[in-house]
Amino acid sequence: MSNDRFTAAEQDEPIDVTPPVWAASPDGPDDDEGPRPPLSRRRKIVLASVAAVGVAGLAAVGIWGGRIISQQDTTMSTPPAVAGLQLNSSADAAATADDLKAAFAAGIDLKETVGAVYTDPAAADRSVLFFGGTALLWSPEKDLDTLFGLVGDESGAVAGVKDVPAGELGGVMKCGTTAVDGGGNMAVCGWADHGATGMALFPSRSADEAAGLMRQIRDAVQVRD
């Protein structure tokens, strides 16, 4: 066969000009398909942003998990004296405490509950009605809002509920006021964290005064293991 015939045969065959698949694909080729084309600047920015969001998400989960671990093992008691108040051990006070525990425990699943009435030696009308309980609470603020809802009844809910400093034990604490029979308002404060929650009724006290007293009560009744 002559060189002329061979050259003519080669010229008759179609030439494949289709670009390699990886040229239009965001994924690189296999090693045997040639070098990978460089990523565009835009794609690098997107991938970096996704990575940053992922790292931030993991950090947030770590913080949340660490908070649960540090708060979940909690015990609660009702000491004989709290913040200048005295535990009322009378039968009427004990019955009131039992009613509080039954009312609040019906709205939130708690492992252990306590209830008490603390009297103010300086004024009989400023007794504090306290309820508390321990449990692993995944959403402390949501559970606290549930307790505030239980305080209110058909005559009116707790009004003006606002966040207040929770103190060294952390978590969330809120205070508000609710109407009482015969007119007037009564302060209501509560707290919740991942291991415990508590709420108290403060007759004849403002919400601001009750907030400070609530922090003292919490420091006395709640102990983390």
mmCIF file of C-alpha atoms in Angstrom:
data_model
loop_
_atom_site.group_PDB
_atom_site.id
_atom_site.type_symbol
_atom_site.label_atom_id
_atom_site.label_comp_id
_atom_site.label_asym_id
_atom_site.label_seq_id
_atom_site.Cartn_x
_atom_site.Cartn_y
_atom_site.Cartn_z
ATOM 1 C CA MET A 1 0.000 0.000 0.000
ATOM 2 C CA SER A 2 1.367 3.376 -0.981
ATOM 3 C CA ASN A 3 1.840 6.238 1.369
ATOM 4 C CA ASP A 4 -0.677 8.252 -0.636
ATOM 5 C CA ARG A 5 -3.456 5.662 -0.109
ATOM 6 C CA PHE A 6 -2.677 5.434 3.640
ATOM 7 C CA THR A 7 -2.810 9.201 4.032
ATOM 8 C CA ALA A 8 -6.122 9.403 2.167
ATOM 9 C CA ALA A 9 -7.688 6.715 4.378
ATOM 10 C CA GLU A 10 -6.673 8.574 7.496
ATOM 11 C CA GLN A 11 -8.155 11.798 6.176
ATOM 12 C CA ASP A 12 -11.494 10.097 5.499
ATOM 13 C CA GLU A 13 -11.959 9.153 9.196
ATOM 14 C CA PRO A 14 -13.817 11.756 11.324
ATOM 15 C CA ILE A 15 -11.829 13.569 13.941
ATOM 16 C CA ASP A 16 -13.267 13.510 17.491
ATOM 17 C CA VAL A 17 -13.323 17.080 18.788
ATOM 18 C CA THR A 18 -15.647 16.456 21.780
ATOM 19 C CA PRO A 19 -14.083 17.998 24.911
ATOM 20 C CA PRO A 20 -13.427 15.656 27.838
ATOM 21 C CA VAL A 21 -16.282 15.257 30.275
ATOM 22 C CA TRP A 22 -14.340 16.833 33.134
ATOM 23 C CA ALA A 23 -13.996 20.071 31.207
ATOM 24 C CA ALA A 24 -17.681 20.920 31.840
ATOM 25 C CA SER A 25 -18.036 19.065 35.134
ATOM 26 C CA PRO A 26 -17.432 20.591 38.563
ATOM 27 C CA ASP A 27 -15.765 17.361 39.585
ATOM 28 C CA GLY A 28 -12.235 16.639 38.555
ATOM 29 C CA PRO A 29 -11.198 13.735 36.304
ATOM 30 C CA ASP A 30 -9.620 10.538 37.366
ATOM 31 C CA ASP A 31 -5.848 10.481 37.495
ATOM 32 C CA ASP A 32 -5.607 8.811 34.100
ATOM 33 C CA GLU A 33 -7.711 11.510 32.428
ATOM 34 C CA GLY A 34 -5.230 14.286 32.889
ATOM 35 C CA PRO A 35 -4.694 17.095 35.383
ATOM 36 C CA ARG A 36 -7.651 18.640 37.229
ATOM 37 C CA PRO A 37 -8.534 22.160 36.124
ATOM 38 C CA PRO A 38 -8.199 24.798 38.864
ATOM 39 C CA LEU A 39 -11.312 25.679 40.894
ATOM 40 C CA SER A 40 -12.822 29.025 40.146
ATOM 41 C CA ARG A 41 -12.493 31.750 42.777
ATOM 42 C CA ARG A 42 -16.266 31.754 43.303
ATOM 43 C CA ARG A 43 -16.386 28.048 44.038
ATOM 44 C CA LYS A 44 -13.514 28.355 46.482
ATOM 45 C CA ILE A 45 -15.406 31.053 48.356
ATOM 46 C CA VAL A 46 -18.565 28.906 48.464
ATOM 47 C CA LEU A 47 -16.692 25.858 49.737
ATOM 48 C CA ALA A 48 -14.893 27.951 52.349
ATOM 49 C CA SER A 49 -18.200 29.437 53.513
ATOM 50 C CA VAL A 50 -19.796 25.992 53.819
ATOM 51 C CA ALA A 51 -16.820 24.760 55.817
ATOM 52 C CA ALA A 52 -16.981 27.784 58.121
ATOM 53 C CA VAL A 53 -20.708 27.270 58.750
ATOM 54 C CA GLY A 54 -20.079 23.605 59.496
ATOM 55 C CA VAL A 55 -17.367 24.407 62.015
ATOM 56 C CA ALA A 56 -19.562 27.048 63.669
ATOM 57 C CA GLY A 57 -22.432 24.557 63.881
ATOM 58 C CA LEU A 58 -20.235 21.953 65.526
ATOM 59 C CA ALA A 59 -18.982 24.537 68.006
ATOM 60 C CA ALA A 60 -22.552 25.541 68.898
ATOM 61 C CA VAL A 61 -23.534 21.906 69.447
ATOM 62 C CA GLY A 62 -20.475 21.439 71.627
ATOM 63 C CA ILE A 63 -21.325 24.453 73.784
ATOM 64 C CA TRP A 64 -24.956 23.344 74.112
ATOM 65 C CA GLY A 65 -23.942 19.789 75.024
ATOM 66 C CA GLY A 66 -21.403 21.009 77.544
ATOM 67 C CA ARG A 67 -24.026 23.210 79.179
ATOM 68 C CA ILE A 68 -26.408 20.266 79.525
ATOM 69 C CA ILE A 69 -23.725 18.085 81.082
ATOM 70 C CA SER A 70 -22.756 20.781 83.586
ATOM 71 C CA GLN A 71 -26.349 21.537 84.631
ATOM 72 C CA GLN A 72 -28.202 18.237 84.511
ATOM 73 C CA ASP A 73 -27.141 16.784 87.888
ATOM 74 C CA THR A 74 -29.013 19.021 90.306
ATOM 75 C CA THR A 75 -30.623 18.582 93.701
ATOM 76 C CA MET A 76 -33.166 20.899 95.284
ATOM 77 C CA SER A 77 -34.223 21.405 98.876
ATOM 78 C CA THR A 78 -36.136 23.820 101.076
ATOM 79 C CA PRO A 79 -33.777 24.970 103.841
ATOM 80 C CA PRO A 80 -35.222 26.392 107.073
ATOM 81 C CA ALA A 81 -34.036 29.930 106.273
ATOM 82 C CA VAL A 82 -33.612 31.628 102.907
ATOM 83 C CA ALA A 83 -32.615 35.240 102.250
ATOM 84 C CA GLY A 84 -33.982 36.459 105.579
ATOM 85 C CA LEU A 85 -37.179 34.415 105.194
ATOM 86 C CA GLN A 86 -38.262 31.575 107.477
ATOM 87 C CA LEU A 87 -39.719 28.256 106.388
ATOM 88 C CA ASN A 88 -43.339 27.961 107.502
ATOM 89 C CA SER A 89 -43.815 24.421 108.812
ATOM 90 C CA SER A 90 -47.471 24.739 109.779
ATOM 91 C CA ALA A 91 -50.093 22.331 108.437
ATOM 92 C CA ASP A 92 -51.689 25.075 106.343
ATOM 93 C CA ALA A 93 -48.357 25.970 104.777
ATOM 94 C CA ALA A 94 -47.630 22.309 104.048
ATOM 95 C CA ALA A 95 -51.014 21.941 102.351
ATOM 96 C CA THR A 96 -50.363 25.046 100.275
ATOM 97 C CA ALA A 97 -46.950 23.686 99.259
ATOM 98 C CA ASP A 98 -48.539 20.390 98.213
ATOM 99 C CA ASP A 99 -51.104 22.256 96.117
ATOM 100 C CA LEU A 100 -48.308 24.192 94.421
ATOM 101 C CA LYS A 101 -46.408 21.011 93.598
ATOM 102 C CA ALA A 102 -49.508 19.350 92.183
ATOM 103 C CA ALA A 103 -50.462 22.373 90.088
ATOM 104 C CA PHE A 104 -47.071 23.019 88.550
ATOM 105 C CA ALA A 105 -45.981 19.394 88.165
ATOM 106 C CA ALA A 106 -49.086 18.801 86.053
ATOM 107 C CA GLY A 107 -47.716 21.084 83.359
ATOM 108 C CA ILE A 108 -44.122 19.854 83.197
ATOM 109 C CA ASP A 109 -42.579 16.422 83.673
ATOM 110 C CA LEU A 110 -40.210 16.611 86.643
ATOM 111 C CA LYS A 111 -38.233 13.914 88.405
ATOM 112 C CA GLU A 112 -38.406 15.395 91.908
ATOM 113 C CA THR A 113 -40.391 18.352 93.231
ATOM 114 C CA VAL A 114 -40.318 20.550 96.301
ATOM 115 C CA GLY A 115 -42.660 23.204 97.608
ATOM 116 C CA ALA A 116 -42.592 25.582 100.511
ATOM 117 C CA VAL A 117 -44.029 28.726 102.042
ATOM 118 C CA TYR A 118 -41.491 31.180 103.426
ATOM 119 C CA THR A 119 -42.676 33.903 105.789
ATOM 120 C CA ASP A 120 -41.175 37.332 106.105
ATOM 121 C CA PRO A 121 -40.640 38.111 109.833
ATOM 122 C CA ALA A 122 -41.048 41.805 109.048
ATOM 123 C CA ALA A 123 -44.441 41.540 107.311
ATOM 124 C CA ALA A 124 -47.010 38.751 107.371
ATOM 125 C CA ASP A 125 -48.444 39.743 103.987
ATOM 126 C CA ARG A 126 -45.107 39.287 102.227
ATOM 127 C CA SER A 127 -44.809 35.501 102.463
ATOM 128 C CA VAL A 128 -43.217 33.788 99.467
ATOM 129 C CA LEU A 129 -44.789 30.689 97.920
ATOM 130 C CA PHE A 130 -42.096 28.592 96.253
ATOM 131 C CA PHE A 131 -42.177 25.586 93.944
ATOM 132 C CA GLY A 132 -39.246 23.820 92.285
ATOM 133 C CA GLY A 133 -38.223 20.590 90.639
ATOM 134 C CA THR A 134 -35.396 18.742 88.933
ATOM 135 C CA ALA A 135 -35.302 17.035 85.550
ATOM 136 C CA LEU A 136 -33.293 16.972 82.349
ATOM 137 C CA LEU A 137 -34.818 19.919 80.493
ATOM 138 C CA TRP A 138 -33.907 20.160 76.819
ATOM 139 C CA SER A 139 -35.625 23.535 76.318
ATOM 140 C CA PRO A 140 -35.465 25.413 79.637
ATOM 141 C CA GLU A 141 -37.007 28.644 78.381
ATOM 142 C CA LYS A 142 -39.931 26.812 76.807
ATOM 143 C CA ASP A 143 -40.573 24.922 80.053
ATOM 144 C CA LEU A 144 -40.356 28.135 82.046
ATOM 145 C CA ASP A 145 -42.915 29.770 79.770
ATOM 146 C CA THR A 146 -45.171 26.782 80.412
ATOM 147 C CA LEU A 147 -44.961 27.409 84.148
ATOM 148 C CA PHE A 148 -45.826 31.065 83.683
ATOM 149 C CA GLY A 149 -48.857 29.940 81.710
ATOM 150 C CA LEU A 150 -49.963 27.764 84.615
ATOM 151 C CA VAL A 151 -49.856 30.705 87.026
ATOM 152 C CA GLY A 152 -52.396 32.583 84.949
ATOM 153 C CA ASP A 153 -55.961 31.387 84.914
ATOM 154 C CA GLU A 154 -59.159 32.404 83.189
ATOM 155 C CA SER A 155 -59.092 35.779 84.939
ATOM 156 C CA GLY A 156 -55.766 36.781 83.436
ATOM 157 C CA ALA A 157 -52.253 35.618 82.713
ATOM 158 C CA VAL A 158 -48.938 36.868 84.027
ATOM 159 C CA ALA A 159 -48.346 40.280 82.472
ATOM 160 C CA GLY A 160 -45.148 42.131 81.694
ATOM 161 C CA VAL A 161 -42.968 39.013 81.736
ATOM 162 C CA LYS A 162 -39.377 39.992 81.020
ATOM 163 C CA ASP A 163 -35.920 38.474 81.197
ATOM 164 C CA VAL A 164 -33.895 39.295 84.296
ATOM 165 C CA PRO A 165 -30.329 38.297 85.227
ATOM 166 C CA ALA A 166 -30.241 34.641 86.238
ATOM 167 C CA GLY A 167 -27.197 34.880 88.484
ATOM 168 C CA GLU A 168 -24.132 32.664 88.701
ATOM 169 C CA LEU A 169 -26.084 29.440 88.127
ATOM 170 C CA GLY A 170 -27.022 30.574 84.642
ATOM 171 C CA GLY A 171 -30.019 29.445 82.673
ATOM 172 C CA VAL A 172 -32.936 31.785 82.072
ATOM 173 C CA MET A 173 -34.912 33.796 84.627
ATOM 174 C CA LYS A 174 -38.030 35.876 84.074
ATOM 175 C CA CYS A 175 -40.373 37.978 86.186
ATOM 176 C CA GLY A 176 -43.820 39.477 85.726
ATOM 177 C CA THR A 177 -46.987 40.303 87.655
ATOM 178 C CA THR A 178 -50.441 38.800 87.935
ATOM 179 C CA ALA A 179 -53.693 40.119 89.389
ATOM 180 C CA VAL A 180 -54.864 38.887 92.785
ATOM 181 C CA ASP A 181 -58.306 38.644 94.301
ATOM 182 C CA GLY A 182 -59.408 41.901 95.874
ATOM 183 C CA GLY A 183 -57.345 44.010 93.496
ATOM 184 C CA GLY A 184 -53.676 44.690 93.147
ATOM 185 C CA ASN A 185 -50.881 42.664 91.612
ATOM 186 C CA MET A 186 -48.502 39.982 92.773
ATOM 187 C CA ALA A 187 -44.981 39.497 91.422
ATOM 188 C CA VAL A 188 -44.106 36.145 89.850
ATOM 189 C CA CYS A 189 -40.543 35.031 89.110
ATOM 190 C CA GLY A 190 -39.118 31.796 87.799
ATOM 191 C CA TRP A 191 -35.962 30.269 86.425
ATOM 192 C CA ALA A 192 -35.013 27.220 84.415
ATOM 193 C CA ASP A 193 -31.823 25.564 83.265
ATOM 194 C CA HIS A 194 -31.040 22.138 81.852
ATOM 195 C CA GLY A 195 -31.310 20.466 85.269
ATOM 196 C CA ALA A 196 -33.937 22.298 87.301
ATOM 197 C CA THR A 197 -36.684 24.869 87.328
ATOM 198 C CA GLY A 198 -38.330 26.910 90.032
ATOM 199 C CA MET A 199 -41.028 29.530 90.447
ATOM 200 C CA ALA A 200 -42.206 31.714 93.299
ATOM 201 C CA LEU A 201 -45.119 34.021 94.032
ATOM 202 C CA PHE A 202 -44.296 37.265 95.818
ATOM 203 C CA PRO A 203 -47.359 39.016 97.309
ATOM 204 C CA SER A 204 -46.894 42.712 98.106
ATOM 205 C CA ARG A 205 -43.620 42.918 96.211
ATOM 206 C CA SER A 206 -42.682 44.546 92.913
ATOM 207 C CA ALA A 207 -41.250 42.479 90.074
ATOM 208 C CA ASP A 208 -37.859 44.167 90.461
ATOM 209 C CA GLU A 209 -37.702 43.399 94.190
ATOM 210 C CA ALA A 210 -38.877 39.842 93.563
ATOM 211 C CA ALA A 211 -36.142 39.285 90.953
ATOM 212 C CA GLY A 212 -33.368 39.951 93.452
ATOM 213 C CA LEU A 213 -35.037 37.788 96.072
ATOM 214 C CA MET A 214 -35.572 35.000 93.548
ATOM 215 C CA ARG A 215 -31.846 34.834 92.823
ATOM 216 C CA GLN A 216 -31.098 34.526 96.550
ATOM 217 C CA ILE A 217 -33.700 31.798 96.941
ATOM 218 C CA ARG A 218 -32.308 29.905 93.976
ATOM 219 C CA ASP A 219 -28.767 30.055 95.339
ATOM 220 C CA ALA A 220 -30.031 28.558 98.603
ATOM 221 C CA VAL A 221 -32.302 25.793 97.282
ATOM 222 C CA GLN A 222 -30.469 24.578 94.157
ATOM 223 C CA VAL A 223 -27.224 22.629 94.358
ATOM 224 C CA ARG A 224 -25.401 21.054 91.413
ATOM 225 C CA ASP A 225 -23.609 17.771 92.032
#
